[in-house]
Coordinates of C-alpha atoms and ligand atoms in Angstrom, one line a residue:
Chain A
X29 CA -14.9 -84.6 33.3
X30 CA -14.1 -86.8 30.7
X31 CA -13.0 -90.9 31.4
X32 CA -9.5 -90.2 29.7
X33 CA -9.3 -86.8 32.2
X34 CA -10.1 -89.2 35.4
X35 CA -7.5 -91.8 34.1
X36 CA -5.0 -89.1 33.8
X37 CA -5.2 -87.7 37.0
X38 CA -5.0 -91.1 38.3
X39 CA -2.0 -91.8 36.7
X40 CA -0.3 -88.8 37.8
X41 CA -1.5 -89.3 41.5
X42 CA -0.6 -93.6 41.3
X43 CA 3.1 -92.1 40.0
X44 CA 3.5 -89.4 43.1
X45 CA 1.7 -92.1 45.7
X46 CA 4.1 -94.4 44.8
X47 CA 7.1 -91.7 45.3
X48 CA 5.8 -90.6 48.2
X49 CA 5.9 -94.2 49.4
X50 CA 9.5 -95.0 48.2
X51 CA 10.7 -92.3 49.8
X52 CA 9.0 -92.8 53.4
X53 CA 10.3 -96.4 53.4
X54 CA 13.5 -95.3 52.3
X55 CA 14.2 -97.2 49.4
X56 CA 15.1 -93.8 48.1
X57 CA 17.1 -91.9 50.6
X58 CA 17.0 -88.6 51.7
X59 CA 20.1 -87.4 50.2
X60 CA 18.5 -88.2 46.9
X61 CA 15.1 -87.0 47.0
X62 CA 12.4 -85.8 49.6
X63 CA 9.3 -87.1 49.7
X64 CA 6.7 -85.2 47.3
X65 CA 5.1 -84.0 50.4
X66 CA 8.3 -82.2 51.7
X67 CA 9.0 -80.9 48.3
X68 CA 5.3 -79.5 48.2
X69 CA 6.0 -77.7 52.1
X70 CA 9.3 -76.5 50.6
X71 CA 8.3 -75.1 47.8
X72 CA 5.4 -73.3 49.8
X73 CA 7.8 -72.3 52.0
X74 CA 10.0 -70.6 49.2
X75 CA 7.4 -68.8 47.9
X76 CA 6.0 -67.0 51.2
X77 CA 9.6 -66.3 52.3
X78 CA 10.5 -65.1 49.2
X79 CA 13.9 -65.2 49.0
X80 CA 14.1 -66.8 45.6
X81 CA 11.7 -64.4 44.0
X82 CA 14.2 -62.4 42.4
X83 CA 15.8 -65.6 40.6
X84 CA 12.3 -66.4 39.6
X85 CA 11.6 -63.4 38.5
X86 CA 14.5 -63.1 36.5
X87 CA 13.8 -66.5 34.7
X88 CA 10.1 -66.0 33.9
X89 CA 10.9 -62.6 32.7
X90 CA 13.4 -63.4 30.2
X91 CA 11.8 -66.3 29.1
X92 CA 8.7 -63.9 28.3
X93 CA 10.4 -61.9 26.4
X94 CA 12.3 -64.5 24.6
X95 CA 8.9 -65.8 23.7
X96 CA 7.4 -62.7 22.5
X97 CA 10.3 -62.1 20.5
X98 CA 10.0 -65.3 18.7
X99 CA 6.5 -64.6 18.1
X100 CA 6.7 -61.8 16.3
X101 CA 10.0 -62.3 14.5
X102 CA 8.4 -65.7 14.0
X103 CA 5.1 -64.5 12.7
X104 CA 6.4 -61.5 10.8
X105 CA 9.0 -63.6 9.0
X106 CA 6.8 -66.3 8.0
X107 CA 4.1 -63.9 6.5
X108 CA 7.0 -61.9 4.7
X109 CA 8.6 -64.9 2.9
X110 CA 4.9 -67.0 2.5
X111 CA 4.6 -66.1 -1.0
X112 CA 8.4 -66.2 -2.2
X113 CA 8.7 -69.9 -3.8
X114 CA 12.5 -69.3 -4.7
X115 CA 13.2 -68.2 -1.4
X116 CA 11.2 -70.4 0.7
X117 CA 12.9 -73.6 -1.1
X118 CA 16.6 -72.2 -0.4
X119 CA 15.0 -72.0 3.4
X120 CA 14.1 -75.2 3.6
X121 CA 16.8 -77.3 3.7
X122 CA 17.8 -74.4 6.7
X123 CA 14.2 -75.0 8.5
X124 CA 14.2 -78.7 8.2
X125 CA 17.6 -79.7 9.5
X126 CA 17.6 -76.6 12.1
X127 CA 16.8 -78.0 15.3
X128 CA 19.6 -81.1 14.5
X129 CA 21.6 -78.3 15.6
X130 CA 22.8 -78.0 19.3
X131 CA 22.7 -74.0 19.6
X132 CA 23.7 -74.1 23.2
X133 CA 26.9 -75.3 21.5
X134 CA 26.9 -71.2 20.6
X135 CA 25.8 -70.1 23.9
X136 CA 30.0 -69.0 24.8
X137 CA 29.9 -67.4 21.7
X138 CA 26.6 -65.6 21.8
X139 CA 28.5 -64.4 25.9
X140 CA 31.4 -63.2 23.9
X141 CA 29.2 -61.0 21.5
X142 CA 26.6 -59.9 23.6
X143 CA 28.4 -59.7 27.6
X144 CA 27.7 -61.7 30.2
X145 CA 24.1 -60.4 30.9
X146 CA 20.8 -61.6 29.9
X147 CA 21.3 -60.7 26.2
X148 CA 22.9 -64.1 25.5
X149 CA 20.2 -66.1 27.3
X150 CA 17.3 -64.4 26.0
X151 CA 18.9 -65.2 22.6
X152 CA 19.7 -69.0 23.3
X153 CA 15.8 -68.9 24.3
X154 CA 14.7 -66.7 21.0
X155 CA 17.0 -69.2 18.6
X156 CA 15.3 -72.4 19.6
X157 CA 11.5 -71.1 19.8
X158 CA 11.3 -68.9 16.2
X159 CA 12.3 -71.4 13.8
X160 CA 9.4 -73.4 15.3
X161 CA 7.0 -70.5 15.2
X162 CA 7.5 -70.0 11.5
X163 CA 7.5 -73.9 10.4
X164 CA 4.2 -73.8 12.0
X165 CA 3.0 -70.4 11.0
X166 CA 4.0 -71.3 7.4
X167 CA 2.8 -74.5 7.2
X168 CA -0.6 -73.2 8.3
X169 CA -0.7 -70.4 5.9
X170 CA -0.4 -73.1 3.3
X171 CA -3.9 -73.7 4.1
X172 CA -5.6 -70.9 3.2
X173 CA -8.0 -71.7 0.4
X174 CA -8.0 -69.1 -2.9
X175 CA -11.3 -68.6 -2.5
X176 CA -10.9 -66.6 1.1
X177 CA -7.7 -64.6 -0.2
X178 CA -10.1 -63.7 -2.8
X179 CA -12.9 -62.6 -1.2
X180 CA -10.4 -60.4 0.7
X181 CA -9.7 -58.5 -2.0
X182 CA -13.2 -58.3 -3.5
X183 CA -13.7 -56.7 -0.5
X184 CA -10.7 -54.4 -0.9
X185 CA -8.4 -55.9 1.5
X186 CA -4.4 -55.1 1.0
X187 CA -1.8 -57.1 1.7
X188 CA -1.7 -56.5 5.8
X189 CA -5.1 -56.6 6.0
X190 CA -4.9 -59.7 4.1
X191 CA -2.7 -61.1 6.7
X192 CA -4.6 -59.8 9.8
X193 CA -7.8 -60.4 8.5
X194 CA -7.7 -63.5 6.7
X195 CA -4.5 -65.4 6.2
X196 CA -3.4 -65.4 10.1
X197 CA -6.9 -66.3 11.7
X198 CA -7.5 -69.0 9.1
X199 CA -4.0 -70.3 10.1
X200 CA -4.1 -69.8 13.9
X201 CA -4.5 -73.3 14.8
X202 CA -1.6 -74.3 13.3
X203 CA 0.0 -70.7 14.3
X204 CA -1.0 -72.0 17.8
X205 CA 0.8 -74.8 17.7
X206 CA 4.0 -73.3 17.2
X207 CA 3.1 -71.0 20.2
X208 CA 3.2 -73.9 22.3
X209 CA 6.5 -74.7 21.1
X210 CA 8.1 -71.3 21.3
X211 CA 6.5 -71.5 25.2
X212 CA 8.5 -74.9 25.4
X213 CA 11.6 -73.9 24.4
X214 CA 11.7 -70.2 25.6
X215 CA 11.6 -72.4 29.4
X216 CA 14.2 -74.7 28.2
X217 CA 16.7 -71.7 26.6
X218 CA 16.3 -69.6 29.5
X219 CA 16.7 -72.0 32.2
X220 CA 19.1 -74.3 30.4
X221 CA 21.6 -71.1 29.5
X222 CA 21.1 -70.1 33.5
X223 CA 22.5 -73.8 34.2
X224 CA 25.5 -73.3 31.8
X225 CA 26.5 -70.3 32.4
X226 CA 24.6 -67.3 34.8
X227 CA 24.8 -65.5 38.0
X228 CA 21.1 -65.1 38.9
X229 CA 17.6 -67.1 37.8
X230 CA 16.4 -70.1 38.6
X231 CA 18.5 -72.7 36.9
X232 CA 21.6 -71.0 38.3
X233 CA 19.5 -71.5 41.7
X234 CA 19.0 -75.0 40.9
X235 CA 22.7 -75.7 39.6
X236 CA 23.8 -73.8 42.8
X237 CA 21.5 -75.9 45.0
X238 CA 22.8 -79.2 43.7
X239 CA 26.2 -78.8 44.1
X240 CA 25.8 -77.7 48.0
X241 CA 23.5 -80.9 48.6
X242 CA 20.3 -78.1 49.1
X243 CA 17.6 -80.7 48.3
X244 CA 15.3 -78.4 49.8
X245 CA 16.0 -75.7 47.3
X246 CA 16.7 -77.9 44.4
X247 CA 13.5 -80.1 44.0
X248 CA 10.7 -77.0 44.7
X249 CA 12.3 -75.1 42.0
X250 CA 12.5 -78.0 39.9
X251 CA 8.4 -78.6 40.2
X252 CA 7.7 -75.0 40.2
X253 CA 9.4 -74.9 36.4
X254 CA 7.5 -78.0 35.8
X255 CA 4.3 -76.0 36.7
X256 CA 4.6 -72.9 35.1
X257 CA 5.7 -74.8 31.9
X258 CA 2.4 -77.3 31.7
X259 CA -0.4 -74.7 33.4
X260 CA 1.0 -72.4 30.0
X261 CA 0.7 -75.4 27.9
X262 CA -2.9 -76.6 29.2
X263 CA -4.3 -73.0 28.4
X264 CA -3.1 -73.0 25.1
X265 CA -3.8 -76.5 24.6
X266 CA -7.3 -75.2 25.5
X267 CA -7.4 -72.2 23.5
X268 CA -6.8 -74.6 20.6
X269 CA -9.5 -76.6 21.4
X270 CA -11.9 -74.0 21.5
X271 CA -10.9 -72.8 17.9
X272 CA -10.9 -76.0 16.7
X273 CA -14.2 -77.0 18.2
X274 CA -15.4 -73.6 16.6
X275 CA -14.4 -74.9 13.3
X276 CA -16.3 -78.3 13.5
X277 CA -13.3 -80.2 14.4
X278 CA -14.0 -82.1 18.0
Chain B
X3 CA -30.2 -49.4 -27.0
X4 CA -30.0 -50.6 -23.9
X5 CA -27.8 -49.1 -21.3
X6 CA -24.1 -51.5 -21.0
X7 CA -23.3 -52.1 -17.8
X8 CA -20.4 -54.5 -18.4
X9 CA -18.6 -54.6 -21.9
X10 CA -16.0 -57.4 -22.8
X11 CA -14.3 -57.0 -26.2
X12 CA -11.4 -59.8 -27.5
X13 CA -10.7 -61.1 -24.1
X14 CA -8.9 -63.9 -24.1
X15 CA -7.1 -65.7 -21.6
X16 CA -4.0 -67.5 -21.2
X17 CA -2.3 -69.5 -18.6
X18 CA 1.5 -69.8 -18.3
X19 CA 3.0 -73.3 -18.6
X20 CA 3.9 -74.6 -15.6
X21 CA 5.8 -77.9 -14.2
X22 CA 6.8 -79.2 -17.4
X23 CA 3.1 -78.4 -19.2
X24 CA 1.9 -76.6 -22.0
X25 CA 0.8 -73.5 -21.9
X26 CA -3.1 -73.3 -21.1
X27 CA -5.6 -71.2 -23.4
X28 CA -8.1 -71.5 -21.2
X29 CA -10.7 -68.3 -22.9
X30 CA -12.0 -66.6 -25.7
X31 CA -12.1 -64.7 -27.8
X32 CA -15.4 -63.1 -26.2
X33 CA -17.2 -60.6 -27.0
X34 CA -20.0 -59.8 -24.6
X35 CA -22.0 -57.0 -23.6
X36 CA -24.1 -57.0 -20.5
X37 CA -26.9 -54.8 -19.7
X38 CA -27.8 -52.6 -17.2
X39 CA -30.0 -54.2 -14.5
X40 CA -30.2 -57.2 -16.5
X41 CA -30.3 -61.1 -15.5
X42 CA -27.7 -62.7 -17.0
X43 CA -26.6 -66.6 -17.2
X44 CA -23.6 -68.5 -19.0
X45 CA -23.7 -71.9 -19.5
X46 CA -20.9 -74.3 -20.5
X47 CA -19.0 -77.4 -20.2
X48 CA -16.8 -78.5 -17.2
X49 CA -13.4 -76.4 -17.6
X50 CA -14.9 -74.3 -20.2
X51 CA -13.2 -71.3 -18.6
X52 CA -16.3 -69.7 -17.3
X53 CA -14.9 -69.0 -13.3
X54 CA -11.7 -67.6 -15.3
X55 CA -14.3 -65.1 -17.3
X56 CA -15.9 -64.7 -14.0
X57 CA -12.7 -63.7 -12.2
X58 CA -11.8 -61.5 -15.4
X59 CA -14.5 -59.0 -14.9
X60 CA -14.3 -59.1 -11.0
X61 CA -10.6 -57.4 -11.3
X62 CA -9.2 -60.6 -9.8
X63 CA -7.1 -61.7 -12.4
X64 CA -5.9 -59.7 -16.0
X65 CA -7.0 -61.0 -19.2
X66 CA -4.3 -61.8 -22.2
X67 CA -6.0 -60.0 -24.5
X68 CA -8.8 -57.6 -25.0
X69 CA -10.6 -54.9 -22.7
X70 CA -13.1 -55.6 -20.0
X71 CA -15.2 -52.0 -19.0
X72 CA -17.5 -52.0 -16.4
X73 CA -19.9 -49.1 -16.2
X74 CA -17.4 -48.0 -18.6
X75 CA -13.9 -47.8 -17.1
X76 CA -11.5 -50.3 -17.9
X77 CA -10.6 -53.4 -15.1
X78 CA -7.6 -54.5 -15.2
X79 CA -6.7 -56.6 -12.8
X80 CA -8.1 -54.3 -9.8
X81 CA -11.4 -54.8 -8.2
X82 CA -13.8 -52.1 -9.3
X83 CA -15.9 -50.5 -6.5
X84 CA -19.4 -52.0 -6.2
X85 CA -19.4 -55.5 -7.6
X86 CA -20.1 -58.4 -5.3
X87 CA -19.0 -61.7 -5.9
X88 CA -20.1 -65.3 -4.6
X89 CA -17.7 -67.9 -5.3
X90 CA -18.4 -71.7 -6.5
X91 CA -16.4 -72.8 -3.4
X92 CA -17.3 -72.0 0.0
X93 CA -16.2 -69.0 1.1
X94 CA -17.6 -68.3 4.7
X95 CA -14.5 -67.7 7.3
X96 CA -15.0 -70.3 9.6
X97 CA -13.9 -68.7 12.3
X98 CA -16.3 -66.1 12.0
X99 CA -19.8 -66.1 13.4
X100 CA -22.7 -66.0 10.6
X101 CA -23.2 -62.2 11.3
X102 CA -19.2 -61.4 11.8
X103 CA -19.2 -63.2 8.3
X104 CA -21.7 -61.2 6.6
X105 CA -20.4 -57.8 8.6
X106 CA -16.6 -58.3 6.9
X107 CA -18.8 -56.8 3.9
X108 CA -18.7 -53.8 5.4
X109 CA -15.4 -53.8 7.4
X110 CA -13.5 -51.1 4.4
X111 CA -17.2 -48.9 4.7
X112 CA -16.8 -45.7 6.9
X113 CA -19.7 -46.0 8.5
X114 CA -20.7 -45.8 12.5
X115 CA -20.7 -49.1 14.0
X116 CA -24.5 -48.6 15.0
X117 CA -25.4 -48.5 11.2
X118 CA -22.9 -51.6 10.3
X119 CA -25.3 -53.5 12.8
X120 CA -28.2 -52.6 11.7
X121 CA -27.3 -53.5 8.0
X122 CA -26.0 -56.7 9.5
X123 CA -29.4 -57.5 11.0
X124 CA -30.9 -56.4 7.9
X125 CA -28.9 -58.1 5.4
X126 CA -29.4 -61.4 7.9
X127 CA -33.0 -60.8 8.0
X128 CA -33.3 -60.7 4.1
X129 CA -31.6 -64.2 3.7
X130 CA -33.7 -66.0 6.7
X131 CA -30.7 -66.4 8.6
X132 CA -31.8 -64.3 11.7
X133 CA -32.1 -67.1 13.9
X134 CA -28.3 -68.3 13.1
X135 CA -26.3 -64.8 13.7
X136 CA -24.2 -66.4 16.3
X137 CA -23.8 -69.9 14.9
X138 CA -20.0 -70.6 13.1
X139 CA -20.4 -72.0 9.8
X140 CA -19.4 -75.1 10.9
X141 CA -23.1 -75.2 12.6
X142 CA -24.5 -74.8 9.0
X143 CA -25.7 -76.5 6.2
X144 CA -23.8 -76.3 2.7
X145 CA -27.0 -73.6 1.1
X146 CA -27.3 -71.8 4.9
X147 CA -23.2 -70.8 4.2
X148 CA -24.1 -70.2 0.6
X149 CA -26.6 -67.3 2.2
X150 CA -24.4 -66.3 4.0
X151 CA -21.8 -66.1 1.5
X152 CA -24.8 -64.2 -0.6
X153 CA -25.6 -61.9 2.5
X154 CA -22.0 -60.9 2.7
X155 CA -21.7 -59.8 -0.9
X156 CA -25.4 -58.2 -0.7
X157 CA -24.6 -55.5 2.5
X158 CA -22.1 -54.1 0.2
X159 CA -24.8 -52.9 -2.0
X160 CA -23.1 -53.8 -5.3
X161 CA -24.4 -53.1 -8.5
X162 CA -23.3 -55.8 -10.6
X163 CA -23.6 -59.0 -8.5
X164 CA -21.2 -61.9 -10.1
X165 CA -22.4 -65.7 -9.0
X166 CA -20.1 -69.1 -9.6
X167 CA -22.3 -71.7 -9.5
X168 CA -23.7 -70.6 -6.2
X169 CA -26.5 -73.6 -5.9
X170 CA -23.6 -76.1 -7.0
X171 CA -23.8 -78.1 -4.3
X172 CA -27.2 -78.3 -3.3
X173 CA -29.9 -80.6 -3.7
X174 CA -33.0 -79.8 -6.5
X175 CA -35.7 -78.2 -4.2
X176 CA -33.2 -75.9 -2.1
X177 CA -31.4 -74.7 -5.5
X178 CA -34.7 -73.8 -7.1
X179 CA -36.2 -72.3 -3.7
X180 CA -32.2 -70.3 -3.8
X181 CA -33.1 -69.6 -7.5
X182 CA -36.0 -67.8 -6.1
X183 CA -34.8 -65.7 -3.6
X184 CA -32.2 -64.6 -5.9
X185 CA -34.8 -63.1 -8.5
X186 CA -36.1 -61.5 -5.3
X187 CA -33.2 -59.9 -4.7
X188 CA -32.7 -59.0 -8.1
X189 CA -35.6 -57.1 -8.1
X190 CA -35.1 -55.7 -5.5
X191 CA -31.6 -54.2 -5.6
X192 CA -31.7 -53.7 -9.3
X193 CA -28.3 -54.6 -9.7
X194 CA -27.0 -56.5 -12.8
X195 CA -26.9 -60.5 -12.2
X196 CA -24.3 -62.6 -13.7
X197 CA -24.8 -66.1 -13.1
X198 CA -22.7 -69.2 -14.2
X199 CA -24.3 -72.5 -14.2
X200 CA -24.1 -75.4 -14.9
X201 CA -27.7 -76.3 -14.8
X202 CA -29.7 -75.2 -17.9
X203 CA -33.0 -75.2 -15.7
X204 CA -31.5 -72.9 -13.8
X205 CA -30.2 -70.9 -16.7
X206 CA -33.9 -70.7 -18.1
X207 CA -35.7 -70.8 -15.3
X208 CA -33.4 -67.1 -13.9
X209 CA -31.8 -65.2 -16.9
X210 CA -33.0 -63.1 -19.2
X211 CA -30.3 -63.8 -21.6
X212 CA -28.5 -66.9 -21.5
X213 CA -25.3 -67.8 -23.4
X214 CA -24.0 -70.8 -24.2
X215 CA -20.3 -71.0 -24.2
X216 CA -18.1 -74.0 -26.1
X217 CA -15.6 -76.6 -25.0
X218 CA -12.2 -74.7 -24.0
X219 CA -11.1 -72.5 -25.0
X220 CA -14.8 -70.8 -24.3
X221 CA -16.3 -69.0 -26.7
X222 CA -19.8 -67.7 -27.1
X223 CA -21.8 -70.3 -29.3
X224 CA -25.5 -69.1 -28.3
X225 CA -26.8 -66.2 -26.7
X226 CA -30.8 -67.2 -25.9
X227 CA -33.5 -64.4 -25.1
X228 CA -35.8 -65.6 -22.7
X229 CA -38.6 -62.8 -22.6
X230 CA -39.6 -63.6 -19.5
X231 CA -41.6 -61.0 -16.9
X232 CA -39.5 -59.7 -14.1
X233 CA -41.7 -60.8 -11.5
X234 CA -41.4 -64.3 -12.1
X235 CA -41.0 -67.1 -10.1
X236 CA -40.2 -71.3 -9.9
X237 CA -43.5 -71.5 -11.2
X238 CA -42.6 -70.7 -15.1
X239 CA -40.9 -74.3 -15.7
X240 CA -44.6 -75.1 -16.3
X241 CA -44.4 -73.2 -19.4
X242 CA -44.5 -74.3 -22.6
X243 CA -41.8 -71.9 -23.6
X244 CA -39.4 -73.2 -20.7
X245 CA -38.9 -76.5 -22.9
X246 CA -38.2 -74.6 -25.9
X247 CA -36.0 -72.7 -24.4
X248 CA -33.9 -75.5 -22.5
X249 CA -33.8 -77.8 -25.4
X250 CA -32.4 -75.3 -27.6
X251 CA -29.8 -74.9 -24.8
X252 CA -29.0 -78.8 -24.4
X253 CA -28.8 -79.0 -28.4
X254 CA -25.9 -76.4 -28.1
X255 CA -24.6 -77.8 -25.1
X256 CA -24.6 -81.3 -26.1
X257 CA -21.6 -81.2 -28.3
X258 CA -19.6 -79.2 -26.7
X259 CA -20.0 -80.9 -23.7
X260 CA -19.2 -84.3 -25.1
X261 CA -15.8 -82.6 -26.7
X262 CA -14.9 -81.6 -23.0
X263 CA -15.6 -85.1 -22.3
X264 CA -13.3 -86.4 -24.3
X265 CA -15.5 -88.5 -26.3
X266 CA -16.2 -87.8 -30.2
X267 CA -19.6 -86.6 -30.8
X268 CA -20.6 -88.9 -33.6
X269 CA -19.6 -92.0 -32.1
X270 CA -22.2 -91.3 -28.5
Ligands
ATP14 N1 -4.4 -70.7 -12.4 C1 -4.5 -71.5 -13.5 N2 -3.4 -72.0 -14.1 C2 -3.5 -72.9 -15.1 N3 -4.7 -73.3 -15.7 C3 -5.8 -72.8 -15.1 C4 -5.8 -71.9 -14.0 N4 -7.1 -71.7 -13.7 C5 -7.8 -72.3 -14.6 N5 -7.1 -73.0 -15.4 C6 -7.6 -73.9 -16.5 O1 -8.4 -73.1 -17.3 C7 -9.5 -73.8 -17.7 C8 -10.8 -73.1 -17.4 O2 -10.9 -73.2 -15.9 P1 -12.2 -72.6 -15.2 O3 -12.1 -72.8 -13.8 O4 -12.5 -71.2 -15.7 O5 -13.4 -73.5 -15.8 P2 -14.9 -73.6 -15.5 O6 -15.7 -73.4 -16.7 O7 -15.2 -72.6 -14.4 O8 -15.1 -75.1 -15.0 P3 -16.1 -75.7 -13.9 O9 -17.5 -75.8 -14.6 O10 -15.6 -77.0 -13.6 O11 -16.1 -74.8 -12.7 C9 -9.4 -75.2 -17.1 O12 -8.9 -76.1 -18.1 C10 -8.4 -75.0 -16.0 O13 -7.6 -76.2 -15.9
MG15 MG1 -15.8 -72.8 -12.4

């Protein structure tokens, strides 16, 4: 393990020590917070009992397909309109300002077109993550140099090919990056749409448990999304490292 | 008459103005004919237009003007079946291993998987990089990714072979030991070699013909017959006829490359 890995850990376990301490002395009080200890035995708890698996279900679910959806739409889009120039500078005002927009602001309007399901929050979820995906995806098929496109088609590679063969691998780090992204904000779109406006998942579970005072609900959930969102973000983050490494960047 | 393998009448080249520039006439008119099985090398000044001639008879781009045949159907601007090119840049995948790279040679050949391998090992074998199949061309050396490059284009079994500058960025010993293995190879596949260099020992030391080719827009100046056996080696720039033949290239050469330089001739 790396110095920088030991610090980090240390951090992390100085920042929950000192929680953990707060709470026991009860600087913060009970109604508040629970002790990161308590949270851990709740959360525990939650999970064996299983009461809460549907909601979690539900959530993880629809953010998974919110993010496969943004992948491919995200990928597929970026390798259609790579090679328009026109077209790609009428997008770019569009790509570069996109995410000043608030697109929850659309999320009643998005309920009105598509019911009060999960249609709407899948699409709150797919909005936020594919304009990331194909900034990133484009931006690494940039990078490509000539001389690879054109050893493709020495070797008699077509367009698709060109794009599975050549273009996307070459560009997967940066591809990768907007994966990590569309992970991000397929969590946030899900959960933050479930908050809003929902009757099942787990930020309707976390909204529910706040306004009843159910600390014991509210924080688990809370670190369980926390989880899910940085174990997905550590593999990939790893993934990238291997592909980098592989490249002779360390 | 010997048998023409590659024939290039009136081509000229062309490119497009573009953000706020003239127009670029970057080639020709040339007029070449290359034999079957021979070696050939073209020598010219910096920006003379030889990669565009290069990329003219590969199918990879169309020429303004003229016809390029090769084994005598006309390329225009599609890649013909059966010629290999190595590029001046690098051109290895880097996220491929060494053999992966040399085995997307083969990846549009019908052929069992077993037999790919084998030709991979082969093809690895012939270019001393046996030893390195699993290494990523990170892991190499600038002339170990140029063999590979070169191994790639060989497993396809092409019959003309088309090389930009391959040794460019090598040091002296490893380009002439590359310039070796490359007659080797030669001989072996009997495929027709066009080389472009920059280096007139190279040119001499390889070819059977050479031709010289002028500042842009690049036109044929010189076209030098070499004579020499096929089964020579690194060993023939002890000749006699080696200095003959590379000062009458540099006296070519000299000019034209001093135009490209932007200098008058009379005045250096
Ligand atoms: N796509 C292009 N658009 C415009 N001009 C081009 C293009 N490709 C090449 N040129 C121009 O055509 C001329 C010939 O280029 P080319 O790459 O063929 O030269 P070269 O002889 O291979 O040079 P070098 O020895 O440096 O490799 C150059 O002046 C170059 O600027
Ligand atoms: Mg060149």
């Amino acid at each position: 393990m790396s110095r920088v890995t030991i610090y980090r850990i240390l951090v992390i376990a100085a920042a929950i020590g000192i929680l953990e301490l707060l709470c026991l002395i009860g600087t913060i009080d009970r109604i508040t917070m629970q002790a990161p200890h308590l949270i851990a035995r709740d959360l525990a708890a939650i999970l064996v009992a299983g009461k809460l698996n549907g909601a979690i279900a539900k959530t993880l679910t629809n953010a998974s397909v919110a993010f496969v959806l943004a992948l491919t739409v995200g990928i597929a889009t970026a390798v259609a309109i790579h090679g328009y120039r026109a077209l790609r500078e009428t997008l770019d005002p569009l790509f570069a300002t996109y995410y000043a927009i608030p697109v929850f602001g659309f999320y009643p309007l998005l309920i009105i077109l598509l019911g009060l399901g999960d249609a709407p929050q899948i699409m709150i979820a797919f909005m936020l993550g594919v304009v990331a995906v194909i900034v990133n995806t484009l931006n690494g098929l940039d990078r490509v140099p000539n001389v690879l496109k054109k050893t493709a088609r020495i070797h008699g590679m077509g367009r698709l090919d060109l794009a599975f063969t050549v273009t996307l691998p070459y560009a997967a780090p940066h591809v990768l990056t907007g994966v990590k992204l569309a992970v991000a904000y397929s969590l946030i779109g899900i959960v933050g749409a479930e908050f809003i406006m929902s009757r099942g998942g787990m930020g309707y579970e976390i909204s529910f448990a706040f306004t009843n005072f159910d600390n014991a609900t509210m924080y688990p959930l809370i670190v369980l999304i926390l989880l899910v969102s940085i174990t997905a973000n550590t593999l990939l983050s790893l993934w990238e490292k291997m592909l980098l490494t592989r490249r002779g960047y360390s | 008459m010997p048998d023409v393998h590659v024939s290039m009448r009136g081509i000229e080249k062309t490119f497009p103005a573009s953000g706020g520039g003239r127009e670029v006439h970057a080639l020709g008119p040339i007029d070449l004919e290359l034999h079957r099985g021979e070696f050939f090398a073209i020598v010219g000044p910096s920006g003379c237009g030889k990669s565009t001639l290069l990329e003219l008879i590969a199918g990879l781009a169309e020429a303004s003007a003229g016809v390029v045949q090769f084994e005598g159907r006309e390329i225009r601007g599609e890649i013909a079946d059966r010629v290999g090119v190595v590029f001046q840049e690098d051109a290895c995948f880097p996220w491929l291993s060494v053999a992966e790279n040399v085995a997307f040679g083969l990846r549009k050949a019908n052929l069992p998987a077993a037999d790919k391998a084998r030709r991979v090992d082969e093809a690895l074998g012939i270019m001393g990089l046996q030893d390195f199949a699993r290494h990523y061309p990170a892991q190499l050396s600038g002339g170990m990714r140029q063999r590979v490059c070169i191994a790639r284009t060989l497993i396809t079994e092409p019959r003309l072979i088309l090389l930009d500058e391959p040794f460019g960025a090598l040091d002296q010993q490893t380009r002439l030991l590359m310039g070796e293995e490359v007659l080797r190879l030669w001989r072996q596949t009997k495929a027709t070699v066009f080389l472009i260099t920059h280096a007139l020992d190279e040119a001499a030391m390889l070819a059977d013909r050479i031709a010289v080719m002028s500042a842009r827009p690049g036109r044929l100046i010189d076209i030098v017959e070499t004579g020499w056996p096929a089964d020579r080696d690194s060993r023939i720039i002890e000749r006699v006829e080696f200095g003959t033949i590379t000062s009458r290239l540099w006296r070519s050469l000299r000019a034209e490359s001093l135009k490209a330089g932007g200098r008058p001739a009379d005045r250096a």
